[in-house]
Short mmCIF file of C-alpha atoms and ligand atoms in Angstrom, two decimals:
data_model
loop_
_atom_site.label_atom_id
_atom_site.label_comp_id
_atom_site.label_asym_id
_atom_site.label_seq_id
_atom_site.Cartn_x
_atom_site.Cartn_y
_atom_site.Cartn_z
CA MET A 1 0.00 0.00 0.00
CA GLU A 2 1.34 3.43 -0.98
CA GLU A 3 1.71 6.10 1.71
CA LYS A 4 -0.85 8.19 -0.22
CA GLU A 5 -3.45 5.39 -0.05
CA VAL A 6 -2.80 4.97 3.67
CA LEU A 7 -3.31 8.70 4.24
CA GLU A 8 -6.52 8.60 2.19
CA LEU A 9 -7.81 5.75 4.35
CA PHE A 10 -6.98 7.75 7.47
CA LYS A 11 -9.08 10.68 6.22
CA GLU A 12 -11.97 8.49 5.00
CA THR A 13 -12.32 6.74 8.35
CA GLY A 14 -12.23 10.00 10.31
CA ALA A 15 -8.99 8.96 12.00
CA LEU A 16 -7.20 12.06 10.72
CA LEU A 17 -9.10 15.26 11.43
CA GLN A 18 -8.24 18.66 9.97
CA GLY A 19 -9.16 21.81 11.86
CA HIS A 20 -8.02 23.69 14.94
CA PHE A 21 -7.32 21.51 17.95
CA GLU A 22 -6.04 21.92 21.47
CA LEU A 23 -3.79 18.95 22.22
CA ARG A 24 -3.33 17.41 25.65
CA SER A 25 0.01 19.21 25.86
CA GLY A 26 -1.85 22.55 25.63
CA LEU A 27 -0.38 23.26 22.19
CA HIS A 28 -2.61 23.96 19.20
CA SER A 29 -2.50 21.98 15.95
CA ASN A 30 -4.26 21.80 12.59
CA GLN A 31 -4.42 17.97 12.76
CA PHE A 32 -5.70 15.39 15.17
CA PHE A 33 -5.47 11.60 15.12
CA GLN A 34 -8.14 9.31 16.46
CA CYS A 35 -6.65 5.94 15.72
CA ALA A 36 -9.61 4.08 17.23
CA HIS A 37 -11.70 5.22 14.24
CA LEU A 38 -9.16 3.77 11.86
CA LEU A 39 -9.65 0.30 13.29
CA GLU A 40 -13.44 0.47 13.78
CA GLN A 41 -13.99 -1.44 10.56
CA PRO A 42 -12.31 -4.85 10.78
CA ARG A 43 -11.81 -4.94 6.99
CA THR A 44 -9.92 -1.65 7.13
CA ALA A 45 -7.91 -2.87 10.12
CA GLU A 46 -7.06 -6.01 8.15
CA GLN A 47 -5.94 -3.93 5.14
CA LEU A 48 -3.75 -1.56 7.17
CA CYS A 49 -2.21 -4.20 9.41
CA GLY A 50 -1.59 -6.42 6.38
CA ALA A 51 0.23 -3.50 4.74
CA LEU A 52 2.25 -2.98 7.93
CA VAL A 53 3.24 -6.67 8.02
CA GLU A 54 4.30 -6.52 4.34
CA LYS A 55 6.47 -3.51 5.13
CA ILE A 56 7.99 -5.22 8.19
CA GLN A 57 8.81 -8.33 6.15
CA ALA A 58 10.32 -6.23 3.33
CA ASP A 59 12.41 -4.07 5.69
CA LEU A 60 13.51 -6.80 8.09
CA GLN A 61 14.23 -9.93 6.13
CA ASP A 62 14.94 -13.12 8.11
CA LEU A 63 12.94 -11.70 11.00
CA GLU A 64 11.81 -14.49 13.34
CA ILE A 65 8.83 -13.80 15.55
CA ASP A 66 7.16 -16.18 18.01
CA THR A 67 4.66 -13.75 19.49
CA VAL A 68 3.17 -10.29 19.00
CA ILE A 69 2.72 -8.21 22.16
CA ALA A 70 0.84 -4.91 22.45
CA PRO A 71 0.07 -2.36 25.16
CA ALA A 72 -3.69 -2.21 25.94
CA MET A 73 -5.98 -0.61 24.94
CA GLY A 74 -4.70 1.20 21.83
CA GLY A 75 -2.45 -1.60 20.62
CA ILE A 76 -4.85 -4.51 20.99
CA THR A 77 -6.68 -4.36 17.65
CA ILE A 78 -3.52 -3.81 15.64
CA GLY A 79 -1.56 -6.39 17.64
CA HIS A 80 -4.20 -9.05 17.13
CA GLU A 81 -4.50 -8.32 13.41
CA VAL A 82 -0.72 -8.29 12.90
CA ALA A 83 -0.39 -11.61 14.78
CA ARG A 84 -3.17 -13.15 12.68
CA SER A 85 -1.42 -12.00 9.51
CA LEU A 86 1.91 -13.47 10.72
CA GLY A 87 0.26 -16.66 12.01
CA VAL A 88 1.72 -16.29 15.52
CA ARG A 89 0.49 -15.89 19.10
CA PHE A 90 -0.80 -12.58 20.44
CA ILE A 91 -0.64 -11.31 24.02
CA PHE A 92 -1.01 -7.90 25.67
CA VAL A 93 0.16 -5.90 28.66
CA GLU A 94 -2.36 -3.77 30.52
CA LYS A 95 -2.44 -0.69 32.71
CA GLU A 96 -2.99 -0.56 36.41
CA ASP A 97 -2.43 2.72 38.26
CA ASN A 98 -0.97 4.06 35.02
CA ILE A 99 1.77 1.39 34.84
CA LEU A 100 1.80 -1.48 32.33
CA TYR A 101 1.89 -5.07 33.65
CA LEU A 102 1.93 -8.55 32.19
CA ARG A 103 -1.08 -10.14 33.89
CA ARG A 104 -2.74 -12.99 32.03
CA PHE A 105 0.09 -14.39 29.92
CA LYS A 106 3.46 -16.12 30.22
CA ILE A 107 6.69 -15.23 28.42
CA LYS A 108 9.21 -17.99 27.75
CA LYS A 109 12.95 -17.48 28.01
CA GLY A 110 14.29 -16.54 24.56
CA GLU A 111 10.81 -16.06 23.10
CA ARG A 112 11.03 -13.58 20.22
CA PHE A 113 8.61 -10.66 20.15
CA LEU A 114 7.22 -8.10 17.78
CA ILE A 115 5.77 -5.14 19.67
CA ALA A 116 2.70 -3.65 17.99
CA GLU A 117 1.25 -0.22 18.72
CA ASP A 118 -1.11 2.17 16.95
CA VAL A 119 0.49 5.61 17.45
CA VAL A 120 3.91 6.50 18.84
CA THR A 121 4.60 10.09 19.87
CA ARG A 122 7.33 9.80 22.48
CA GLY A 123 7.36 6.02 22.69
CA GLY A 124 6.84 5.65 26.44
CA ARG A 125 4.37 2.77 26.19
CA VAL A 126 6.54 0.90 23.69
CA GLN A 127 9.56 1.31 25.99
CA GLU A 128 7.54 0.04 28.97
CA THR A 129 6.50 -3.01 26.92
CA ILE A 130 10.13 -3.65 25.90
CA ASN A 131 11.15 -3.55 29.58
CA ILE A 132 8.46 -6.08 30.50
CA VAL A 133 9.47 -8.50 27.71
CA GLU A 134 13.13 -8.28 28.71
CA GLU A 135 12.42 -8.63 32.44
CA HIS A 136 10.68 -11.93 31.65
CA GLY A 137 13.59 -13.22 29.56
CA GLY A 138 12.04 -12.53 26.16
CA VAL A 139 13.75 -10.87 23.18
CA VAL A 140 12.32 -7.84 21.34
CA ALA A 141 13.09 -8.44 17.66
CA ALA A 142 11.12 -5.58 16.11
CA ILE A 143 8.53 -2.88 16.69
CA GLY A 144 5.67 -2.30 14.25
CA ILE A 145 3.42 0.75 14.47
CA LEU A 146 0.76 2.33 12.29
CA VAL A 147 1.65 5.98 12.86
CA ASN A 148 4.99 7.42 13.89
CA ARG A 149 4.54 10.98 15.12
CA SER A 150 7.94 11.21 16.80
CA GLY A 151 9.77 12.73 13.83
CA GLY A 152 12.44 10.03 14.18
CA LYS A 153 12.99 10.76 17.88
CA ALA A 154 11.48 7.48 19.13
CA GLN A 155 14.37 4.99 19.07
CA PHE A 156 14.43 1.57 20.69
CA VAL A 157 16.66 -1.50 21.12
CA ALA A 158 15.03 -3.12 18.08
CA PRO A 159 14.25 -1.79 14.59
CA LEU A 160 11.07 0.25 14.24
CA VAL A 161 8.80 -0.04 11.19
CA SER A 162 5.87 2.34 10.74
CA LEU A 163 3.20 2.47 8.07
CA LEU A 164 2.98 6.25 8.17
CA ASP A 165 5.30 8.97 9.48
CA ILE A 166 3.59 12.25 10.29
CA GLU A 167 5.07 14.84 12.57
CA PRO A 168 2.35 17.12 13.92
CA VAL A 169 2.57 20.84 13.30
CA THR A 170 2.00 22.50 16.66
CA TYR A 171 1.72 26.10 17.80
CA ASN A 172 1.89 27.90 21.10
CA PRO A 173 -1.55 29.37 21.79
CA SER A 174 0.04 32.84 21.94
CA ASP A 175 1.22 32.71 18.32
CA CYS A 176 -1.20 30.23 16.75
CA PRO A 177 -2.14 31.32 13.20
CA LEU A 178 -5.44 29.43 13.47
CA CYS A 179 -6.39 31.45 16.55
CA LYS A 180 -5.54 34.61 14.62
CA GLU A 181 -7.86 33.48 11.81
CA GLY A 182 -10.58 33.16 14.47
CA LEU A 183 -11.20 29.43 13.85
CA GLU A 184 -13.15 27.72 16.61
CA LEU A 185 -10.88 25.69 18.90
CA VAL A 186 -11.84 22.03 19.33
CA HIS A 187 -10.87 19.87 22.31
CA PRO A 188 -10.72 16.39 20.86
CA GLY A 189 -11.03 13.45 23.19
CA SER A 190 -12.90 15.45 25.83
CA LYS A 191 -16.20 13.84 26.74
ZN1 LIG B 1 -4.96 28.12 18.07
#
């Protein structure tokens, strides 16, 4: 799948919004991602995760994976779909008191992992997942994500493959051109 097609799919599904947004950081931006919308339709999830797996296999030849692991909740749909496409096991880590834990699953010594995640901005959740795999004696062989928003800043012990790289354009509220245009400010994600 071409990057252009991927981007088109993001817009069609409502995963990539254009407008005037206040991000959680307090900065303003003309774009907002809602990755959950991207994976609402299982057929679309299948298409995108299949494209990600193709890219991983092209970029990292001879890659051996026993299991896909993802941080809940955001990574679960993509992790499951990627594992299905690879024909391997899928497990997840989950949050309690804002810290990720391995609860329901076992990791074998030397077991080889692909970490799957939907969006990476700073990569904190991916790093936490890497730590958990390594603490249990597993090996992180690769990381596969749908959207890399880190601008190349997210780096890990294993190679990272992303379907789409988009660095957000952000503004301080004091010199936001969208504010100056008088566009209504939207707070995405607020309920
Ligand atoms: Zn603004």
